[in-house]
Short mmCIF file of C-alpha atoms in Angstrom, two decimals:
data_model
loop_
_atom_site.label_atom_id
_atom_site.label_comp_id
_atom_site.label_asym_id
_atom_site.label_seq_id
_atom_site.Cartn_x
_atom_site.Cartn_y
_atom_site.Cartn_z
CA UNK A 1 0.00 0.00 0.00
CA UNK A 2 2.95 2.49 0.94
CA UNK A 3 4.72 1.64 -2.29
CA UNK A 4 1.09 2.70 -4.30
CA UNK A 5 1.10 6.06 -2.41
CA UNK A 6 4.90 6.64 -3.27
CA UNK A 7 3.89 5.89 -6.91
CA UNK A 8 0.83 8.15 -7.15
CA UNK A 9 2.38 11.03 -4.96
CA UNK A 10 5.97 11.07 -7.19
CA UNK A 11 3.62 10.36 -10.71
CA UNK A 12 1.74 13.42 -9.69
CA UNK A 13 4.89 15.96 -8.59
CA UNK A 14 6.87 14.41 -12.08
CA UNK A 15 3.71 15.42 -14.29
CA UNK A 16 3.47 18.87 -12.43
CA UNK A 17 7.00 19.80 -12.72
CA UNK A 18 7.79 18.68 -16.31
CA UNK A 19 4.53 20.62 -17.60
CA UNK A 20 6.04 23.92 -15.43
CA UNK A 21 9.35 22.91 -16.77
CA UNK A 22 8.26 23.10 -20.39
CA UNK A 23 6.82 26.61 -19.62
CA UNK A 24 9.87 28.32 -18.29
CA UNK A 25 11.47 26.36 -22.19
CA UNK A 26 8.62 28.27 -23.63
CA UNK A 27 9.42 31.50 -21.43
CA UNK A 28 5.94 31.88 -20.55
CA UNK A 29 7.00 32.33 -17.22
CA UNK A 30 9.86 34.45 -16.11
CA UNK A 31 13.06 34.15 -14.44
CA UNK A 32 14.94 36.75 -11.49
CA UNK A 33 18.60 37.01 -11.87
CA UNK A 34 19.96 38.22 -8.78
CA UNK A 35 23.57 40.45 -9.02
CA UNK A 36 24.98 38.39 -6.49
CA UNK A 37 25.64 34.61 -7.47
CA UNK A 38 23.20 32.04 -6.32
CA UNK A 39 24.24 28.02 -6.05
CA UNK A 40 21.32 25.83 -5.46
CA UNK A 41 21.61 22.55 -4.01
CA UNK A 42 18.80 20.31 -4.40
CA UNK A 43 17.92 16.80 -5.42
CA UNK A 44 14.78 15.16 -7.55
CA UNK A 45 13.43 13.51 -4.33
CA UNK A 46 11.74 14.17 -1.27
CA UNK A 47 14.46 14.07 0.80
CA UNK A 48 17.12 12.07 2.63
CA UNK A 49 19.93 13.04 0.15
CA UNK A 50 22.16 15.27 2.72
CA UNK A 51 21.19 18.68 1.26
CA UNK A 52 21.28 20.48 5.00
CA UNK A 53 25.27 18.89 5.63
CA UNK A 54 25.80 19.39 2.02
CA UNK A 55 24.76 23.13 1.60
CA UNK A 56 26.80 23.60 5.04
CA UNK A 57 30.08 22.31 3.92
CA UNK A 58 29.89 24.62 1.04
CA UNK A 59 29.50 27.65 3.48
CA UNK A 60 31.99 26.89 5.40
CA UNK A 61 34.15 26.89 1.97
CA UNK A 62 33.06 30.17 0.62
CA UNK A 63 33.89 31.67 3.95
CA UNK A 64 37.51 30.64 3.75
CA UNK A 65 37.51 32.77 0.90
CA UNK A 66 36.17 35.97 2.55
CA UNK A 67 32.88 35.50 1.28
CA UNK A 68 29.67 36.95 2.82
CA UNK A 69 27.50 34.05 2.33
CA UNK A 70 23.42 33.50 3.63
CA UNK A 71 21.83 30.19 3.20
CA UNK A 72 18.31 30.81 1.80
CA UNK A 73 16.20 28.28 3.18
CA UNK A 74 11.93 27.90 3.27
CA UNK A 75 11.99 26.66 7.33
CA UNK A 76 9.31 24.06 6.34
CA UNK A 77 7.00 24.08 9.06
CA UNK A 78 7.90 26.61 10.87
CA UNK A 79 5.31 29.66 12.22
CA UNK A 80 7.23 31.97 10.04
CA UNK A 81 7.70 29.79 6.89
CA UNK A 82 5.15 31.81 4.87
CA UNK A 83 5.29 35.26 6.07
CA UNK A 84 9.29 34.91 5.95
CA UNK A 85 11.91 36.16 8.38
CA UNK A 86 15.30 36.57 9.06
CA UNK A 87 17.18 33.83 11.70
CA UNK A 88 20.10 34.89 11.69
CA UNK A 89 22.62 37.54 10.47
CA UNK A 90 25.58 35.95 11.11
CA UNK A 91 26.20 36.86 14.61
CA UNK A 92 23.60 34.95 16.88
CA UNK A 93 20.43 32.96 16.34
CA UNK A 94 17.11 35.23 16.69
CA UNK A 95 14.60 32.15 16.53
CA UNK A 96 13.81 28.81 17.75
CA UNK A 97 12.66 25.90 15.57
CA UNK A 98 9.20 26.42 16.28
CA UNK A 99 9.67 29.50 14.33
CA UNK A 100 11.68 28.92 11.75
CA UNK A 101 11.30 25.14 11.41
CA UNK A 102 14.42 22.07 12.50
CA UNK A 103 16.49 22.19 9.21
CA UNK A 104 16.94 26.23 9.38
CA UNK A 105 17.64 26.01 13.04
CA UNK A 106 19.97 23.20 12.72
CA UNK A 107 22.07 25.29 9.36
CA UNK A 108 22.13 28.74 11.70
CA UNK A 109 23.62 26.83 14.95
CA UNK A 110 26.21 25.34 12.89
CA UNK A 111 26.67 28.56 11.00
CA UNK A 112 27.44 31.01 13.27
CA UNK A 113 29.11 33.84 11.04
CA UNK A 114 26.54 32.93 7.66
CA UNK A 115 23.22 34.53 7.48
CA UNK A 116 20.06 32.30 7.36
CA UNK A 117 16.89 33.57 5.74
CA UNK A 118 13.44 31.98 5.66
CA UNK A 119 10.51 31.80 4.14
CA UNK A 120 8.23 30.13 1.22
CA UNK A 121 9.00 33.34 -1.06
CA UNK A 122 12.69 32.81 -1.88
CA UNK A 123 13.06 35.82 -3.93
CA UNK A 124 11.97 37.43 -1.27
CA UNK A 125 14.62 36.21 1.09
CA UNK A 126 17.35 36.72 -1.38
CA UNK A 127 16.25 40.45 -1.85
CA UNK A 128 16.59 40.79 2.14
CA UNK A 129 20.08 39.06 2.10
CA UNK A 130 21.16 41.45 -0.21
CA UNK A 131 20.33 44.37 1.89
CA UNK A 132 22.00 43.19 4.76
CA UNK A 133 25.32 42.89 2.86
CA UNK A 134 25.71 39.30 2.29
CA UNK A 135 27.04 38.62 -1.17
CA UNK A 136 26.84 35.23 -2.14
CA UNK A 137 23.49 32.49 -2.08
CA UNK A 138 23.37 29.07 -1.18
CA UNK A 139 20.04 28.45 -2.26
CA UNK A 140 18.69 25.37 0.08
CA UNK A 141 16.56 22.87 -1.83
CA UNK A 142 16.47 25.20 -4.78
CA UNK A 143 16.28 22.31 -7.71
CA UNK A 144 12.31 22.61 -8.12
CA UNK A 145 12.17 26.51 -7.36
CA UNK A 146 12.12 27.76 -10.68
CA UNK A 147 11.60 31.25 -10.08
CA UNK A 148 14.99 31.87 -9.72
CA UNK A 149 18.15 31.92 -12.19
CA UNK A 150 20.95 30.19 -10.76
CA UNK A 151 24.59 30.41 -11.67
CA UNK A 152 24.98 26.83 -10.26
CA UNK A 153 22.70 24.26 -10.19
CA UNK A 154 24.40 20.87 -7.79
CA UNK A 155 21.77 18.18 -7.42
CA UNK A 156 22.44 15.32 -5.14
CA UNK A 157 21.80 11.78 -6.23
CA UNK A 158 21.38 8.74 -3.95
CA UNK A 159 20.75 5.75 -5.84
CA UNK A 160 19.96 4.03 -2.76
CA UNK A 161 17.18 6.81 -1.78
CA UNK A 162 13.50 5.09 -1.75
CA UNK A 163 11.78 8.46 -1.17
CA UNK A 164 9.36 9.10 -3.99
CA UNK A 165 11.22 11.43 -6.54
CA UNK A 166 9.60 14.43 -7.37
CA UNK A 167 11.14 14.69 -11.43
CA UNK A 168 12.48 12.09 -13.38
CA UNK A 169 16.09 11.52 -13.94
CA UNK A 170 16.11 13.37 -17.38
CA UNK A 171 15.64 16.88 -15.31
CA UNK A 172 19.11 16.12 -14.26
CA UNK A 173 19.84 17.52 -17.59
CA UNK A 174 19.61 21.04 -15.87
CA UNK A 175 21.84 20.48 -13.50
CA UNK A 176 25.88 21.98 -14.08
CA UNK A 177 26.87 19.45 -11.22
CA UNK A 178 25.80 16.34 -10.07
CA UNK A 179 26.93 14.96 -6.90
CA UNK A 180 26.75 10.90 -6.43
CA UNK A 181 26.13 9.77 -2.42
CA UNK A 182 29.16 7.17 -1.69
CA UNK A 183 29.71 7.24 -5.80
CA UNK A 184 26.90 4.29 -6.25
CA UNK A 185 25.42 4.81 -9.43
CA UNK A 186 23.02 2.53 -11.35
CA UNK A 187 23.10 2.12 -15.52
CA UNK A 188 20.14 4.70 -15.50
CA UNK A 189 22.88 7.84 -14.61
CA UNK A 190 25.51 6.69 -17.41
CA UNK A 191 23.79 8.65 -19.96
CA UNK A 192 24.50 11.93 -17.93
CA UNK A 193 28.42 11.35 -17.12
CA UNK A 194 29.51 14.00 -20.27
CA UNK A 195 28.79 16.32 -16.88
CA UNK A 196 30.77 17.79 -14.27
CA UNK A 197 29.73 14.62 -12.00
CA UNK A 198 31.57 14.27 -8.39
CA UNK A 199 31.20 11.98 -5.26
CA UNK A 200 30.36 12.96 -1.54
CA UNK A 201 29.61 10.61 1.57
CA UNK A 202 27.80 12.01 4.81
CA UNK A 203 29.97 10.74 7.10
CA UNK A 204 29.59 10.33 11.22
CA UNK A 205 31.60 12.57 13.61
CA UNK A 206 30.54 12.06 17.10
CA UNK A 207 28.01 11.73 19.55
CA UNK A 208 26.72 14.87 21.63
CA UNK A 209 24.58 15.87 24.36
CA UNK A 210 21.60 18.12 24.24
CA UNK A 211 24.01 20.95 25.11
CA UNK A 212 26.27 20.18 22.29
CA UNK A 213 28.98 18.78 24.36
CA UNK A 214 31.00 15.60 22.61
CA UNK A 215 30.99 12.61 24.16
CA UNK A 216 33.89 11.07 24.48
CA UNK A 217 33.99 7.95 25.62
CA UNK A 218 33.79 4.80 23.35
CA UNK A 219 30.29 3.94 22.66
CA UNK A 220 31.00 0.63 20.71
CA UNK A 221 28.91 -2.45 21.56
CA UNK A 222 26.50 -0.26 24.17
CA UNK A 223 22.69 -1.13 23.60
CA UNK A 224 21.28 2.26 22.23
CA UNK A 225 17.13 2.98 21.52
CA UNK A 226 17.42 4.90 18.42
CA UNK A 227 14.55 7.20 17.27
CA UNK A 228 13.75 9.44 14.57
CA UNK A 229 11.62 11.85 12.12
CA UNK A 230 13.41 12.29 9.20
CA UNK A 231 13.09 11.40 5.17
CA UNK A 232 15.32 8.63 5.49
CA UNK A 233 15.61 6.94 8.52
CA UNK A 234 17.48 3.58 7.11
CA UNK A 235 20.39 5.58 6.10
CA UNK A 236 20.26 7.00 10.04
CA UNK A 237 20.00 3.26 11.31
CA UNK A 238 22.69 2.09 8.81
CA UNK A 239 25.06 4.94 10.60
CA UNK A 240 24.52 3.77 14.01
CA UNK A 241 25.07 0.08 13.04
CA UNK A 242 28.39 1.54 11.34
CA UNK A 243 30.01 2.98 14.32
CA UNK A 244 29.42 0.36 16.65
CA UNK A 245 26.39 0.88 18.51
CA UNK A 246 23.81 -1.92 19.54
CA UNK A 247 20.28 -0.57 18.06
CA UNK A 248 17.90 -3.03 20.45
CA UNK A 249 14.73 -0.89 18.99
CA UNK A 250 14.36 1.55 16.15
CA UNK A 251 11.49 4.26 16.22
CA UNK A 252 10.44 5.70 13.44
CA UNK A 253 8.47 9.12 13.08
CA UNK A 254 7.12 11.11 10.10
CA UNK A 255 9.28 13.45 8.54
CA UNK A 256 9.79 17.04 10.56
CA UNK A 257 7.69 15.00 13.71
CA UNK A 258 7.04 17.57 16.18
CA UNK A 259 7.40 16.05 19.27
CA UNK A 260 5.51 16.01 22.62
CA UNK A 261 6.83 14.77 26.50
CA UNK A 262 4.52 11.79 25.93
CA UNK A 263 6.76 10.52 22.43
CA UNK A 264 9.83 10.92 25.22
CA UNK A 265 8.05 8.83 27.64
CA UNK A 266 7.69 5.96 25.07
CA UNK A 267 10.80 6.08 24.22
CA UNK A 268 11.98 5.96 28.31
CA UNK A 269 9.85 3.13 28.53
CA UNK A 270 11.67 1.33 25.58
CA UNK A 271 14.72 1.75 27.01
CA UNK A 272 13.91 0.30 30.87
CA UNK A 273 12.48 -2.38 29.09
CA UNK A 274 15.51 -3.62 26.61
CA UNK A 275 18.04 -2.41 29.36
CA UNK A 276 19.60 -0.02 26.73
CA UNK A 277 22.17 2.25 27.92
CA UNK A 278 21.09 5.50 26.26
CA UNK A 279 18.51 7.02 23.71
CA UNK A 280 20.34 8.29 20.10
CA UNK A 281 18.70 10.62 17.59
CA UNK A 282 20.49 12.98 14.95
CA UNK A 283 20.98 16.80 15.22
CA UNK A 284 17.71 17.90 13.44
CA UNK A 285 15.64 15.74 15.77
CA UNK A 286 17.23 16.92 19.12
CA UNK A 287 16.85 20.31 18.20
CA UNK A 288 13.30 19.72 18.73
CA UNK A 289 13.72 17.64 21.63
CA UNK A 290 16.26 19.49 23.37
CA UNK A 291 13.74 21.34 25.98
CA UNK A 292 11.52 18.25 26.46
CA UNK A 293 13.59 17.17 29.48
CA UNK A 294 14.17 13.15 29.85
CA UNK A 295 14.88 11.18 32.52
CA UNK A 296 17.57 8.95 30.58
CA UNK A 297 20.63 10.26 29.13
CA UNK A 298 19.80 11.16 25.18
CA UNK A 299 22.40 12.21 22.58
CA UNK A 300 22.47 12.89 19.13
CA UNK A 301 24.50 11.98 16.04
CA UNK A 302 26.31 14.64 14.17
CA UNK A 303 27.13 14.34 10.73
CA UNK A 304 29.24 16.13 7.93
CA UNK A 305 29.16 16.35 4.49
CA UNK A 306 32.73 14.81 3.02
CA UNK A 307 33.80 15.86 -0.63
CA UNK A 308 36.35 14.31 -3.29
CA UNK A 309 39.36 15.92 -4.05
CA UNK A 310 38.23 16.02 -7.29
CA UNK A 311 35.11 18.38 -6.75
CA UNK A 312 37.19 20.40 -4.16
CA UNK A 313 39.99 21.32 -7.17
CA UNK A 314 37.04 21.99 -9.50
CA UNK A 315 35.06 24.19 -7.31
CA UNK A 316 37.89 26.51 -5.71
CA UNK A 317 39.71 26.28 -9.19
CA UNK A 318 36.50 26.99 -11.66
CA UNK A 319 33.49 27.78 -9.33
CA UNK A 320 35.07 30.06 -7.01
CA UNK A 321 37.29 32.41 -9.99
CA UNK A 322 33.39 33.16 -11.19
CA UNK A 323 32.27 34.46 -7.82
CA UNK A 324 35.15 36.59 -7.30
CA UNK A 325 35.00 38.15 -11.03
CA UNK A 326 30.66 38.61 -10.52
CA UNK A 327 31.66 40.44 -6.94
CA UNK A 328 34.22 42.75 -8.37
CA UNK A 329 31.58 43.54 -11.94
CA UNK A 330 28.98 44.76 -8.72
#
């Protein structure tokens, strides 16, 4: 039954965007250029790609090279997702996640000296990040936003992703990079590898507290109650398995799960009764979690984005030469 709802929801989104796609070909709708460059990263699916690590990475690159970069992002499900808002400037966070939704949140706290802007209207958002002096975009989930001209279009590609997809693989035609999780590709991709086509992993990097202190000692072989709302929770299990830890019961929740005391108090319950050590969740989830207090120690799992050497030499060689030339033309 969940495989005929996948079908019908991704047949519908695939049908919607190729007919919108075929209007922008047309020019029958119209594109914003923005003076200050904009790099999308997106994917063709729902989610569970690594777009949030992905995007963050890239930050953290342009600000090596004295960039002044703000992460556009919708905050899906936050309060202030359609009227739009600023979370932060660069210097400090000015909203929770209730706000300005988990994924946002989760970018600004990692992103202390990048501005993060939200809201449905991206334009918007990019018109308001130009104000306030920031000079470069990464635009977050931008594939599908078509409003916008992009001087960079990366779209990630996990061939392992079972999320429904919301365009076929021929939109990846549009894209000026594709990135390949852990470089698995299937015969369907081989048609598109006359493009700039790289590999990144989303690799593990410790275990934290609520307070986003690292915990240090080895967690290997300890009997763990993992829990989650996410797009793709196998690839979270698969992690945990990875590093060591003994996942005696995995909890699933929908994607962007707001949780209450009571889901906490399940999850306590689980652990008294498998003896399990601690309860595990990743960054996005904690950030929601973080106030509801437990009784049991809880951590969370933080990841990074890792990229080749390969699409490091070609974006700070190629990419970045671009930004600096558009920056000096303003």
């Amino acid at each position: 039954m969940k495989n005929i709802i996948y079908f019908i929801i991704s047949l519908f989104f695939k049908t919607f965007n190729r007919l919108r796609g075929i209007f922008y070909k047309l020019k029958l709708f119209d594109q914003v250029k923005f003076d200050v460059p904009v790099i999308s990263v997106g994917n063709i699916s729902f989610g569970g790609t690594g777009k949030t690590p992905v995007s963050i990475e890239l930050v953290k690159i342009l600000l090596s090279y004295n960039f002044r970069p703000a992460v556009i992002i919708r905050g899906y499900r936050g309060k202030l997702e359609k009227k739009g808002a600023i979370l932060s400037y660069g210097e400090r966070i000015l909203l929770d996640e209730d706000s300005a939704g988990d994924e946002a949140v989760m970018i600004a706290k990692n992103l202390k000296i990048a501005g993060v802007f939200i809201g449905k209207n991206r334009i918007n958002s990019i018109k308001k990040a130009k104000d306030s002096g920031f000079n470069i975009i990464i635009l977050d989930d931008g594939f599908q936003y078509r409003k916008i001209k992009k001087d960079i279009e990366i779209v990630l590609f996990d061939h392992e992703d079972r999320t429904p997809r919301r365009e076929g693989l021929s939109s990846l035609k549009r894209a000026d990079i594709i990135m390949i999780r852990n470089g698995i590709h299937d015969k369907s991709i081989k048609k598109f590898l006359d493009r700039n086509i790289y590999e990144y992993r989303i690799e593990p990097i410790g275990i934290y507290d609520g307070n986003d202190r690292l915990l240090k000692e080895n967690v290997s072989g300890k009997k763990v109650i993992a829990f989650c709302g996410i797009a793709n929770p196998a690839k979270f299990l698969e992690t945990l398995n990875s590093i060591g830890l003994e996942v005696v019961n995995f909890v699933r929740f929908s994607d962007h799960h707001r949780y209450t005391r009571k889901n906490i108090k399940k999850m306590e319950s689980i652990l008294i009764d498998k003896n399990a050590e601690f309860l595990i969740t990743t960054e996005k989830d904690m950030i929601k979690i973080k106030n509801l207090k437990a009784r049991y120690p809880m951590y969370y799992l933080k990841i990074k984005a890792q990229f080749n050497e390969k699409f490091l030499k070609y974006f700070e060689n190629t990419c970045i030469p671009l930004f600096i030339q558009n920056e000096a033309q303003i």
